[in-house]
Coordinates of C-alpha atoms in Angstrom, one line a residue:
X435 CA 31.1 61.3 51.9
X436 CA 31.6 59.0 48.8
X437 CA 31.3 60.7 45.4
X438 CA 28.2 59.7 43.5
X439 CA 29.1 57.9 40.2
X440 CA 26.1 57.7 37.9
X441 CA 25.3 54.2 36.4
X442 CA 26.4 54.4 32.8
X443 CA 23.3 52.2 31.9
X444 CA 21.0 54.9 33.2
X445 CA 20.1 58.1 31.5
X446 CA 19.4 61.5 33.1
X447 CA 15.7 62.8 33.0
X448 CA 16.8 65.6 30.8
X449 CA 18.3 63.3 28.3
X450 CA 15.3 61.1 28.5
X451 CA 12.9 63.9 27.9
X452 CA 15.1 65.2 25.0
X453 CA 14.9 61.7 23.5
X454 CA 11.2 61.6 23.8
X455 CA 10.8 65.0 22.3
X456 CA 13.2 64.1 19.5
X457 CA 11.4 60.8 19.0
X458 CA 8.1 62.7 18.5
X459 CA 9.4 65.8 16.7
X460 CA 11.8 64.1 14.2
X461 CA 9.3 61.5 12.9
X462 CA 6.7 64.3 12.6
X463 CA 9.1 66.5 10.8
X464 CA 10.2 63.7 8.5
X465 CA 6.6 62.9 7.8
X466 CA 5.9 66.5 7.0
X467 CA 9.0 66.6 4.6
X468 CA 7.9 63.3 3.1
X469 CA 4.4 64.7 2.5
X470 CA 5.9 67.8 0.9
X471 CA 8.1 65.7 -1.3
X472 CA 5.2 63.5 -2.2
X473 CA 3.0 66.5 -3.0
X474 CA 5.8 68.0 -5.1
X475 CA 6.2 64.8 -6.9
X476 CA 2.5 64.4 -7.4
X477 CA 2.3 67.9 -8.8
X478 CA 5.2 67.2 -11.1
X479 CA 3.6 64.0 -12.2
X480 CA 0.3 65.7 -12.9
X481 CA 2.0 68.4 -15.0
X482 CA 4.2 65.8 -16.8
X483 CA 1.1 63.8 -17.5
X484 CA -0.7 66.8 -18.9
X485 CA 2.3 67.6 -21.2
X486 CA 2.6 64.0 -22.3
X487 CA -1.2 63.8 -23.0
X488 CA -1.1 67.1 -25.0
X489 CA 2.0 65.8 -27.0
X490 CA 0.4 62.4 -27.6
X491 CA -2.9 64.0 -28.7
X492 CA -1.0 66.1 -31.1
X493 CA 1.0 63.2 -32.5
X494 CA -2.1 61.1 -32.7
X495 CA -4.0 63.8 -34.7
X496 CA -1.1 64.3 -37.0
X497 CA -0.7 60.6 -37.4
X498 CA -4.4 60.2 -38.3
X499 CA -4.1 63.1 -40.9
X500 CA -1.1 61.4 -42.5
X501 CA -2.9 58.1 -42.6
X502 CA -6.0 59.7 -44.1
X503 CA -3.9 61.4 -46.7
X504 CA -2.0 58.2 -47.5
X505 CA -5.3 56.2 -47.7
X506 CA -6.7 58.8 -50.0
X507 CA -3.7 58.6 -52.4
X508 CA -3.7 54.8 -52.4
X509 CA -7.4 54.7 -53.1
X510 CA -6.8 57.2 -55.8
X511 CA -4.2 55.2 -57.5
X512 CA -6.2 52.0 -57.3
X513 CA -9.8 53.0 -58.0
X514 CA -9.9 56.3 -59.9
X515 CA -10.1 55.8 -63.7
X516 CA -9.0 59.4 -64.4
X517 CA -5.8 59.0 -62.3
X518 CA -5.0 55.6 -63.9
X519 CA -5.5 57.1 -67.5
X520 CA -3.0 59.7 -66.8
X521 CA -0.4 56.9 -66.6
X522 CA -0.6 56.4 -70.3
X523 CA -0.1 59.0 -73.1
X524 CA -3.5 60.2 -74.5
X525 CA -4.7 63.2 -76.4
X526 CA -4.0 66.5 -74.8
X527 CA -7.7 67.3 -74.2
X528 CA -8.4 64.1 -72.4
X529 CA -5.3 64.4 -70.3
X530 CA -6.3 67.9 -69.2
X531 CA -9.9 66.6 -68.4
X532 CA -8.5 63.7 -66.3
X533 CA -6.0 66.0 -64.6
X534 CA -8.9 68.4 -63.8
X535 CA -11.1 65.7 -62.4
X536 CA -8.4 64.5 -60.0
X537 CA -7.5 68.0 -58.9
X538 CA -11.1 68.8 -58.0
X539 CA -11.0 66.6 -54.9
X540 CA -7.7 67.8 -53.6
X541 CA -8.9 71.0 -51.8
X542 CA -11.3 68.9 -49.7
X543 CA -8.6 66.6 -48.7
X544 CA -6.3 69.6 -47.7
X545 CA -9.2 71.2 -45.8
X546 CA -9.8 68.1 -43.8
X547 CA -6.0 67.5 -43.2
X548 CA -4.9 71.0 -42.2
X549 CA -1.3 69.7 -41.3
X550 CA -0.7 69.1 -45.1
X551 CA 1.2 71.8 -46.8
X552 CA 0.2 70.6 -50.3
X553 CA -0.4 67.8 -52.8
X554 CA 1.4 67.6 -56.1
X555 CA 0.1 65.4 -59.0
X556 CA 2.6 64.6 -61.9
X557 CA 2.0 62.6 -65.1
X558 CA 5.2 62.0 -66.9
X559 CA 3.8 60.5 -70.1
X560 CA 1.5 63.6 -70.7
X561 CA 4.1 66.0 -69.3
X562 CA 1.6 67.5 -66.9
X563 CA 1.9 68.4 -63.3
X564 CA -0.4 70.4 -60.9
X565 CA -0.3 71.3 -57.2
X566 CA -2.9 72.1 -54.6
X567 CA -1.7 73.8 -51.5
X568 CA -2.9 74.7 -48.0
X569 CA -1.6 77.2 -45.6
X570 CA 2.0 77.9 -46.4
X571 CA 4.6 79.7 -44.4
X572 CA 5.6 83.3 -44.9
X573 CA 4.6 85.9 -47.4
X574 CA 3.2 85.5 -50.9
X575 CA 6.6 85.5 -52.4
X576 CA 7.9 82.9 -49.9
X577 CA 4.8 80.8 -50.5
X578 CA 5.4 80.9 -54.2
X579 CA 9.1 79.9 -53.7
X580 CA 7.9 76.9 -51.6
X581 CA 5.4 75.8 -54.4
X582 CA 8.1 76.0 -57.1
X583 CA 10.6 74.2 -54.9
X584 CA 8.3 71.3 -54.1
X585 CA 7.0 70.9 -57.8
X586 CA 10.7 71.1 -59.0
X587 CA 11.8 68.4 -56.4
X588 CA 9.1 65.9 -57.4
X589 CA 9.6 66.5 -61.2
X590 CA 13.3 65.9 -60.9
X591 CA 12.7 62.7 -58.8
X592 CA 10.2 61.6 -61.4
X593 CA 12.6 62.2 -64.4
X594 CA 15.3 60.4 -62.5
X595 CA 13.0 57.6 -61.5
X596 CA 14.3 57.9 -57.9
X597 CA 11.0 58.8 -56.3
X598 CA 10.4 57.0 -52.9
X599 CA 6.9 55.5 -52.9
X600 CA 7.3 53.0 -50.0
X601 CA 6.9 55.1 -46.8
X602 CA 7.0 58.6 -45.3
X603 CA 10.4 60.2 -45.3
X604 CA 11.8 63.6 -44.4
X605 CA 13.5 65.9 -46.8
X606 CA 14.8 69.5 -46.7
X607 CA 13.5 71.5 -49.7
X608 CA 14.1 75.2 -50.2
X609 CA 15.3 75.6 -46.6
X610 CA 12.3 74.0 -45.2
X611 CA 12.0 70.4 -43.6
X612 CA 9.2 68.4 -45.0
X613 CA 7.6 65.0 -44.4
X614 CA 6.9 63.5 -47.7
X615 CA 4.8 60.6 -49.0
X616 CA 4.3 59.5 -52.6
X617 CA 2.0 57.0 -54.3
X618 CA 2.6 56.0 -58.0
X619 CA 0.8 54.2 -60.6
X620 CA 3.2 53.4 -63.5
X621 CA 4.2 56.8 -64.7
X622 CA 1.8 58.9 -62.8
X623 CA 2.2 59.8 -59.1
X624 CA 0.7 61.9 -56.4
X625 CA 2.7 63.3 -53.5
X626 CA 1.8 65.0 -50.3
X627 CA 4.0 67.3 -48.1
X628 CA 3.9 68.3 -44.5
X629 CA 5.9 71.3 -43.5
X630 CA 7.4 70.2 -40.1
X631 CA 8.4 73.7 -39.2
X632 CA 5.0 75.1 -39.9
X633 CA 3.2 72.3 -38.0
X634 CA 5.4 72.4 -34.9
X635 CA 5.7 76.2 -34.7
X636 CA 2.1 77.2 -35.3
X637 CA -0.3 74.2 -35.2
X638 CA 1.1 72.7 -32.0
X639 CA 0.0 75.9 -30.0
X640 CA -3.5 74.6 -30.4
X641 CA -2.7 71.8 -28.1
X642 CA -1.5 73.8 -25.1
X643 CA 2.2 73.4 -25.6
X644 CA 3.7 76.8 -25.8
X645 CA 7.2 75.9 -24.7
X646 CA 10.1 74.7 -26.8
X647 CA 9.6 72.0 -29.5
X648 CA 12.6 69.9 -30.7
X649 CA 12.1 67.4 -33.6
X650 CA 14.9 64.9 -34.3
X651 CA 15.3 62.7 -37.4
X652 CA 16.3 59.2 -37.9
X653 CA 20.0 60.0 -37.5
X654 CA 19.2 62.0 -34.3
X655 CA 19.8 65.3 -36.2
X656 CA 17.9 68.4 -35.1
X657 CA 15.1 69.0 -37.7
X658 CA 12.9 71.5 -36.0
X659 CA 13.8 73.9 -33.2
X660 CA 16.3 76.5 -32.1
X661 CA 19.8 75.0 -32.2
X662 CA 20.6 77.1 -29.0
X663 CA 17.9 75.0 -27.2
X664 CA 19.4 71.6 -28.2
X665 CA 19.3 70.2 -24.6
X666 CA 18.4 66.7 -25.5
X667 CA 21.5 65.2 -23.8
X668 CA 20.9 67.1 -20.6
X669 CA 17.5 65.7 -20.0
X670 CA 17.2 63.2 -17.0
X671 CA 14.4 60.7 -18.2
X672 CA 12.4 59.3 -15.2
X673 CA 10.7 57.1 -17.8
X674 CA 10.9 56.8 -21.7
X675 CA 8.3 59.6 -22.1
X676 CA 8.9 62.3 -19.4
X677 CA 11.9 63.8 -17.7
X678 CA 13.4 67.0 -16.4
X679 CA 16.4 69.2 -16.7
X680 CA 18.1 72.3 -15.3
X681 CA 19.1 75.0 -17.6
X682 CA 20.8 78.2 -16.4
X683 CA 18.9 78.0 -13.0
X684 CA 15.6 77.3 -14.7
X685 CA 13.7 74.1 -14.0
X686 CA 12.2 72.5 -17.2
X687 CA 10.0 69.6 -17.8
X688 CA 10.4 67.4 -20.8
X689 CA 7.9 65.1 -22.6
X690 CA 8.6 62.8 -25.5
X691 CA 6.7 61.1 -28.3
X692 CA 7.5 59.3 -31.6
X693 CA 5.9 59.7 -35.0
X694 CA 7.3 57.5 -37.8
X695 CA 11.0 58.0 -37.5
X696 CA 10.7 61.4 -35.9
X697 CA 11.5 61.9 -32.2
X698 CA 9.4 64.9 -30.8
X699 CA 10.4 66.4 -27.4
X700 CA 8.5 69.2 -25.8
X701 CA 10.1 71.4 -23.2
X702 CA 8.3 73.6 -20.7
X703 CA 9.6 75.6 -17.8
X704 CA 8.0 75.1 -14.4
X705 CA 8.3 76.5 -10.9
X706 CA 8.9 73.6 -8.3
X707 CA 7.3 75.9 -5.6
X708 CA 4.3 76.3 -7.8
X709 CA 3.5 72.7 -7.6
X710 CA 2.7 73.1 -3.9
X711 CA 0.0 75.6 -4.5
X712 CA -2.9 73.3 -3.3
X713 CA -4.6 73.7 0.1
X714 CA -3.1 70.5 1.5
X715 CA 0.4 71.5 0.4
X716 CA 0.1 75.0 1.8
X717 CA -1.2 73.6 5.1
X718 CA 1.7 71.1 5.3
X719 CA 4.2 73.9 4.6
X720 CA 2.8 76.1 7.3
X721 CA 2.6 73.1 9.7
X722 CA 6.3 72.2 9.1
X723 CA 7.4 75.8 9.6
X724 CA 5.5 76.0 12.8
X725 CA 7.0 72.8 14.1
X726 CA 10.6 74.0 13.3
X727 CA 9.9 77.4 14.8
X728 CA 8.4 75.8 18.1
X729 CA 11.4 73.6 18.8
X730 CA 13.5 76.4 20.4
X731 CA 10.6 77.8 22.4
X732 CA 9.7 74.3 23.6
X733 CA 13.2 73.6 24.7
X734 CA 13.5 77.0 26.4
X735 CA 10.1 76.4 28.1
X736 CA 11.2 72.9 29.3
X737 CA 14.5 74.4 30.5
X738 CA 12.6 76.8 32.8
X739 CA 10.0 74.4 33.9
X740 CA 11.9 71.2 34.3
X741 CA 15.6 71.2 33.7
X742 CA 16.6 74.3 35.7
X743 CA 14.6 73.2 38.9
X744 CA 16.2 69.8 38.5
X745 CA 19.7 71.3 38.3
X746 CA 19.0 73.3 41.4
X747 CA 17.8 70.3 43.3
X748 CA 20.8 68.2 42.2
X749 CA 23.3 71.0 43.1
X750 CA 21.7 71.4 46.5
X751 CA 21.9 67.7 47.2
X752 CA 25.5 67.7 46.2
X753 CA 26.3 70.5 48.6
X754 CA 24.4 68.8 51.4
X755 CA 26.3 65.6 50.6
X756 CA 29.6 67.5 51.0
X757 CA 28.5 68.5 54.5
X758 CA 26.8 71.9 53.9
X759 CA 23.5 71.3 55.9
X760 CA 22.5 74.9 55.5
X761 CA 22.2 74.6 51.8
X762 CA 18.6 75.0 50.5
X763 CA 17.2 75.0 46.9
X764 CA 16.7 78.6 45.7
X765 CA 14.5 79.5 42.7
X766 CA 11.0 80.2 41.6
X767 CA 9.1 77.2 40.3
X768 CA 6.4 77.3 37.7
X769 CA 4.5 74.1 38.6
X770 CA 3.0 72.6 41.8
X771 CA 5.0 69.4 41.7
X772 CA 8.4 71.1 42.0
X773 CA 7.0 73.5 44.7
X774 CA 5.8 70.4 46.7
X775 CA 9.2 68.6 46.1
X776 CA 11.1 71.8 47.3
X777 CA 9.1 72.2 50.5
X778 CA 9.3 68.4 51.3
X779 CA 13.0 68.5 50.6
X780 CA 13.6 71.5 52.9
X781 CA 11.5 69.9 55.7
X782 CA 13.4 66.7 55.4
X783 CA 16.8 68.4 55.5
X784 CA 15.7 70.5 58.6
X785 CA 14.7 67.3 60.3
X786 CA 18.0 65.5 59.4
X787 CA 19.9 68.5 60.7
X788 CA 18.1 68.5 64.0
X789 CA 18.5 64.8 64.4
X790 CA 22.2 65.0 63.6
X791 CA 22.7 67.8 66.1
X792 CA 20.8 65.9 68.8
X793 CA 22.7 62.7 68.0
X794 CA 26.0 64.6 68.1
X795 CA 25.1 66.4 71.3
X796 CA 24.3 63.0 72.9
X797 CA 27.5 61.6 71.7
X798 CA 29.5 64.6 72.9
X799 CA 27.8 64.4 76.3
X800 CA 28.5 60.7 76.5
X801 CA 32.2 61.3 75.7
X802 CA 32.5 64.1 78.2
X803 CA 30.9 61.9 80.9
X804 CA 33.3 59.2 80.1
X805 CA 36.3 61.7 80.1
X806 CA 35.2 62.8 83.6
X807 CA 34.9 59.3 84.8
X808 CA 38.3 58.5 83.7
X809 CA 39.6 61.6 85.4
X810 CA 38.0 60.5 88.6
X811 CA 39.6 57.2 88.2
X812 CA 43.0 58.8 88.1
X813 CA 42.6 61.3 90.9
X814 CA 42.3 58.9 93.9
X815 CA 45.5 57.1 92.7
X816 CA 47.5 60.3 92.8
X817 CA 46.0 61.5 96.0
X818 CA 46.8 58.3 97.8
X819 CA 50.4 58.4 96.8
X820 CA 50.8 62.0 98.0
X821 CA 49.2 61.2 101.3
X822 CA 51.6 58.3 101.8
X823 CA 54.6 60.8 101.2
X824 CA 53.1 63.2 103.7
X825 CA 52.8 60.4 106.2
X826 CA 56.3 59.2 105.7
X827 CA 57.8 62.8 106.1
X828 CA 55.7 63.4 109.3
X829 CA 57.3 60.2 110.8
X830 CA 60.7 61.6 110.2
X831 CA 59.8 65.1 111.5
X832 CA 61.0 66.9 108.3
X833 CA 58.9 70.0 108.8
X834 CA 60.5 72.0 106.0
X835 CA 60.0 69.1 103.6
X836 CA 56.4 68.8 104.7
X837 CA 55.8 72.5 104.0
X838 CA 57.4 72.3 100.6
X839 CA 55.4 69.1 99.9
X840 CA 52.2 70.8 100.9
X841 CA 52.9 73.7 98.6
X842 CA 53.7 71.4 95.7
X843 CA 50.8 69.2 96.5
X844 CA 48.4 72.2 96.6
X845 CA 49.6 73.2 93.2
X846 CA 49.1 69.6 92.0
X847 CA 45.6 69.2 93.5
X848 CA 44.5 72.5 92.0
X849 CA 45.5 71.2 88.6
X850 CA 44.0 67.7 88.7
X851 CA 40.7 68.9 90.4
X852 CA 40.1 71.7 87.8
X853 CA 36.7 71.3 86.0
X854 CA 37.2 74.3 83.7
X855 CA 38.7 72.5 80.8
X856 CA 39.1 69.0 79.4
X857 CA 42.4 69.7 77.5
X858 CA 45.6 71.6 78.3
X859 CA 48.6 72.7 76.3
X860 CA 51.6 70.5 76.1
X861 CA 53.7 73.2 77.7
X862 CA 51.4 73.4 80.8
X863 CA 51.3 69.5 81.1
X864 CA 55.1 69.4 81.1
X865 CA 55.3 72.1 83.8
X866 CA 52.9 69.9 85.9
X867 CA 55.2 66.9 85.3
X868 CA 58.1 69.0 86.6
X869 CA 56.1 70.0 89.6
X870 CA 55.3 66.3 90.2
X871 CA 58.9 65.3 89.9
X872 CA 59.8 67.9 92.7
X873 CA 56.9 66.7 94.7
X874 CA 58.2 63.0 94.5
X875 CA 61.7 64.1 95.4
X876 CA 60.8 65.4 98.8
X877 CA 61.9 63.0 101.6
X878 CA 63.9 60.8 99.2
X879 CA 67.6 60.1 99.4
X880 CA 68.1 60.9 95.6
X881 CA 65.9 63.6 94.0
X882 CA 64.1 62.6 90.8
X883 CA 66.0 64.0 87.8
X884 CA 63.7 65.7 85.3
X885 CA 64.6 66.7 81.7
X886 CA 62.6 68.0 78.8
X887 CA 63.3 68.3 75.1
X888 CA 60.2 69.6 73.2
X889 CA 60.0 71.0 69.7
X890 CA 58.7 74.6 70.0
X891 CA 56.1 73.8 67.3
X892 CA 54.4 71.4 69.8
X893 CA 54.2 73.5 72.9
X894 CA 50.6 74.8 72.1
X895 CA 49.1 71.5 71.0
X896 CA 46.3 70.3 73.2
X897 CA 46.2 67.2 75.3
X898 CA 43.8 65.6 77.8
X899 CA 44.9 66.9 81.1
X900 CA 47.0 64.5 83.5
X901 CA 47.9 62.4 80.4
X902 CA 51.7 62.8 80.4
X903 CA 51.5 63.2 84.2
X904 CA 50.1 59.6 84.5
X905 CA 52.9 58.2 82.4
X906 CA 55.5 60.0 84.6
X907 CA 53.8 58.6 87.8
X908 CA 54.3 55.1 86.4
X909 CA 58.0 55.8 85.8
X910 CA 58.3 57.1 89.4
X911 CA 56.3 54.2 90.8
X912 CA 58.0 51.3 88.9
X913 CA 61.3 52.8 87.8
X914 CA 63.2 53.4 91.1
X915 CA 66.2 51.2 91.6
X916 CA 68.6 51.0 94.5
X917 CA 71.8 51.4 92.5
X918 CA 71.1 54.8 90.8
X919 CA 69.0 57.9 90.9
X920 CA 65.9 57.9 88.9
X921 CA 65.9 60.2 85.8
X922 CA 62.9 60.9 83.7
X923 CA 62.9 62.6 80.3
X924 CA 60.0 63.9 78.3
X925 CA 60.7 64.6 74.5
X926 CA 58.5 65.9 71.8
X927 CA 59.2 65.6 68.0
X928 CA 57.3 66.8 64.9
X929 CA 57.3 64.1 62.3
X930 CA 56.2 64.7 58.6
X931 CA 54.5 61.7 57.0
X932 CA 52.4 61.0 53.9
X933 CA 49.2 61.4 55.8
X934 CA 50.4 64.8 57.4
X935 CA 52.4 66.0 60.4
X936 CA 52.4 63.8 63.5
X937 CA 53.5 64.6 67.1
X938 CA 55.8 62.0 68.7
X939 CA 55.7 62.4 72.6
X940 CA 57.8 60.1 74.6
X941 CA 58.2 59.6 78.4
X942 CA 61.3 57.6 79.3
X943 CA 63.2 56.7 82.5
X944 CA 66.5 55.0 83.4
X945 CA 64.9 52.3 85.6
X946 CA 64.4 48.6 85.3
X947 CA 62.2 48.8 82.3
X948 CA 59.2 46.7 81.2
X949 CA 59.2 42.9 81.6
X950 CA 58.6 40.8 78.6
X951 CA 55.0 40.0 79.7
X952 CA 54.3 43.7 80.2
X953 CA 55.6 44.5 76.7
X954 CA 53.5 41.8 75.2
X955 CA 50.4 43.1 77.0
X956 CA 51.0 46.7 76.2
X957 CA 52.0 46.3 72.5
X958 CA 50.0 43.4 71.3
X959 CA 46.8 43.5 73.4
X960 CA 44.4 46.4 73.9
X961 CA 44.8 48.2 77.2
X962 CA 42.9 46.6 79.9
X963 CA 39.7 48.3 81.3
X964 CA 39.1 49.5 84.8
X965 CA 39.4 46.7 87.4
X966 CA 42.4 45.1 85.7
X967 CA 46.1 46.0 85.4
X968 CA 47.5 49.2 83.8
X969 CA 44.5 51.3 84.7
X970 CA 46.5 54.4 84.3
X971 CA 47.8 53.6 80.9
X972 CA 44.3 52.5 79.8
X973 CA 42.8 55.8 80.9
X974 CA 45.5 57.8 79.1
X975 CA 45.0 56.0 75.8
X976 CA 41.2 56.0 76.0
X977 CA 41.2 59.7 76.6
X978 CA 43.5 60.4 73.7
X979 CA 41.4 58.3 71.4
X980 CA 38.3 60.1 72.4
X981 CA 40.0 63.3 71.5
X982 CA 42.0 62.3 68.4
X983 CA 40.0 59.3 67.1
X984 CA 41.5 56.0 65.9
X985 CA 44.6 57.7 64.5
X986 CA 46.3 57.6 67.9
X987 CA 49.2 55.1 68.0
X988 CA 51.4 54.1 71.0
X989 CA 54.4 51.9 71.7
X990 CA 56.0 50.5 74.9
X991 CA 59.7 49.7 74.6
X992 CA 62.9 49.4 76.7
X993 CA 65.8 51.8 76.1
X994 CA 69.1 50.6 74.7
X995 CA 70.8 51.5 78.1
X996 CA 67.8 50.2 80.2
X997 CA 64.7 51.9 81.5
X998 CA 61.2 52.1 80.1
X999 CA 60.0 54.1 77.2
X1000 CA 56.3 54.9 76.4
X1001 CA 55.6 56.7 73.1
X1002 CA 52.4 58.2 71.8
X1003 CA 51.8 59.4 68.2
X1004 CA 49.2 61.9 67.7
X1005 CA 48.0 63.6 64.4
X1006 CA 48.5 67.3 64.2
X1007 CA 45.0 68.5 63.5
X1008 CA 42.0 69.9 65.3
X1009 CA 40.5 67.9 68.1
X1010 CA 37.5 65.9 67.5
X1011 CA 35.3 68.3 69.7
X1012 CA 36.2 71.1 67.3
X1013 CA 35.3 69.4 64.0
X1014 CA 31.7 69.3 62.6
X1015 CA 29.9 70.3 65.8
X1016 CA 29.6 73.1 68.4
X1017 CA 32.3 73.3 71.1
X1018 CA 29.7 72.9 73.9
X1019 CA 26.1 71.8 74.3
X1020 CA 25.0 75.3 75.0
X1021 CA 26.3 76.5 71.6
X1022 CA 24.7 73.5 69.9
X1023 CA 21.4 74.3 71.6
X1024 CA 21.7 78.0 70.6
X1025 CA 22.4 77.0 67.0
X1026 CA 19.5 74.7 67.0
X1027 CA 17.1 77.3 68.3
X1028 CA 18.5 79.9 65.8
X1029 CA 17.7 77.3 63.0
X1030 CA 14.2 76.6 64.3

């Protein structure tokens, strides 16, 4: 049977089901992962927006307080007569009264602007200065040191006439970083100070930012914050105001804002898993885990329900295609469709087996009938020749020869009239040929010479009975000549070819040989059927082909020294009747009843 070669353009059902499963599972899994990612990014965005809002609210409040303090100082310098009088030298009493009048309003300004550390008023012409302070950092001694440091700083700038009265600026005074603003009217000025460390370490907690605060100046120097936490360069900014970083395995979120020339960065640790704490996120995580866990179970289930039954059916079909008609699918099926397919398949194979046996039995019976008919065509020919010899001997009165002839003829008739077997061994066939040579020599002037040269490996091979005997009869009938005694030789050689061992059987005589026309007919045309010439040769070749198939070859030639040669080439394998079917109709019927 020709091997099945699958079409490369077609896919197996198993592969198609896996593709369909993957086509559904993979997009669903990707969608779940995308949803998780989107939920995580949404959680991050919400947290970053909250941090940014708190930081912007703080900077906006601080900016408003700075603007309020700046407006107050500008209004004071432009509209307050007492402040303006301090710009000129006056009597000591008036100067104290004006200084006191200005100072009276400062506590209210500091109370309203709680980010202000203090306000210092200085009148150079009257050599007066006074300060009003809010909540300062540290103990009473530390607060006193801050006050003295601030007043000394402004007095020194006033004396040196280097006081900056154009805008806010930062300055480090007494180890503390301050944001300063001064407004002057001639030789009198008022200044306000904001303690950045105090504001960002204490006040900012009121805005829900309890992480790390980093404040950088105009030169990108760190003004406020722990130097060990200076991670500004490690931040990956997703936009100008928010970003994230990874520090020693800790995920941190960053928010950024600007105030005057200050850059303010708020850092706060966060847990990425904590961003998925919502009901939708939890449901998505559980659904994704269930999908991933279900994949092996689904594949295992599909293997038991679909793939394994399919493999059993395919293997069974392959075995049947190789000639094993007894093969049947074996296995337990879990669905009705495969059970129905299995039962239908078994019924179909049983029916095919019965039809094949019936067909072969009919073919075998036809071949046996044809073989028997061919044998009956041969028998009258032999018998008539023998009766002619008996008649000739009777005319001569050779009683002893007649007795011997009858003995040999009885042995011969017993052989050709036997119905017990269709084939005979080569050794027995050659013995019958020797018997026939003796039979043909009785009553003749010169006995028929008989010789044999058979390879021992061929003695037990099976031949249709009377096959070589028919060839020998042709030699005796057509090979006799008047000038020499007839000699017949039967040879058998075992040849080794590429397709396997071949038996070369040859029957040759030393007679006149074949004519050119006979050689042409025998070698170039098929042997003629009954009713024509060469009936005996036709029967021999036809019976050999019924037994050995189309691999039988034959050749008719003339010997180098004269005489006819007829060679038959037979494959050395089991006869056709022994291959693929019972040896007899009775055995076939018995096997069929057993299967049924």
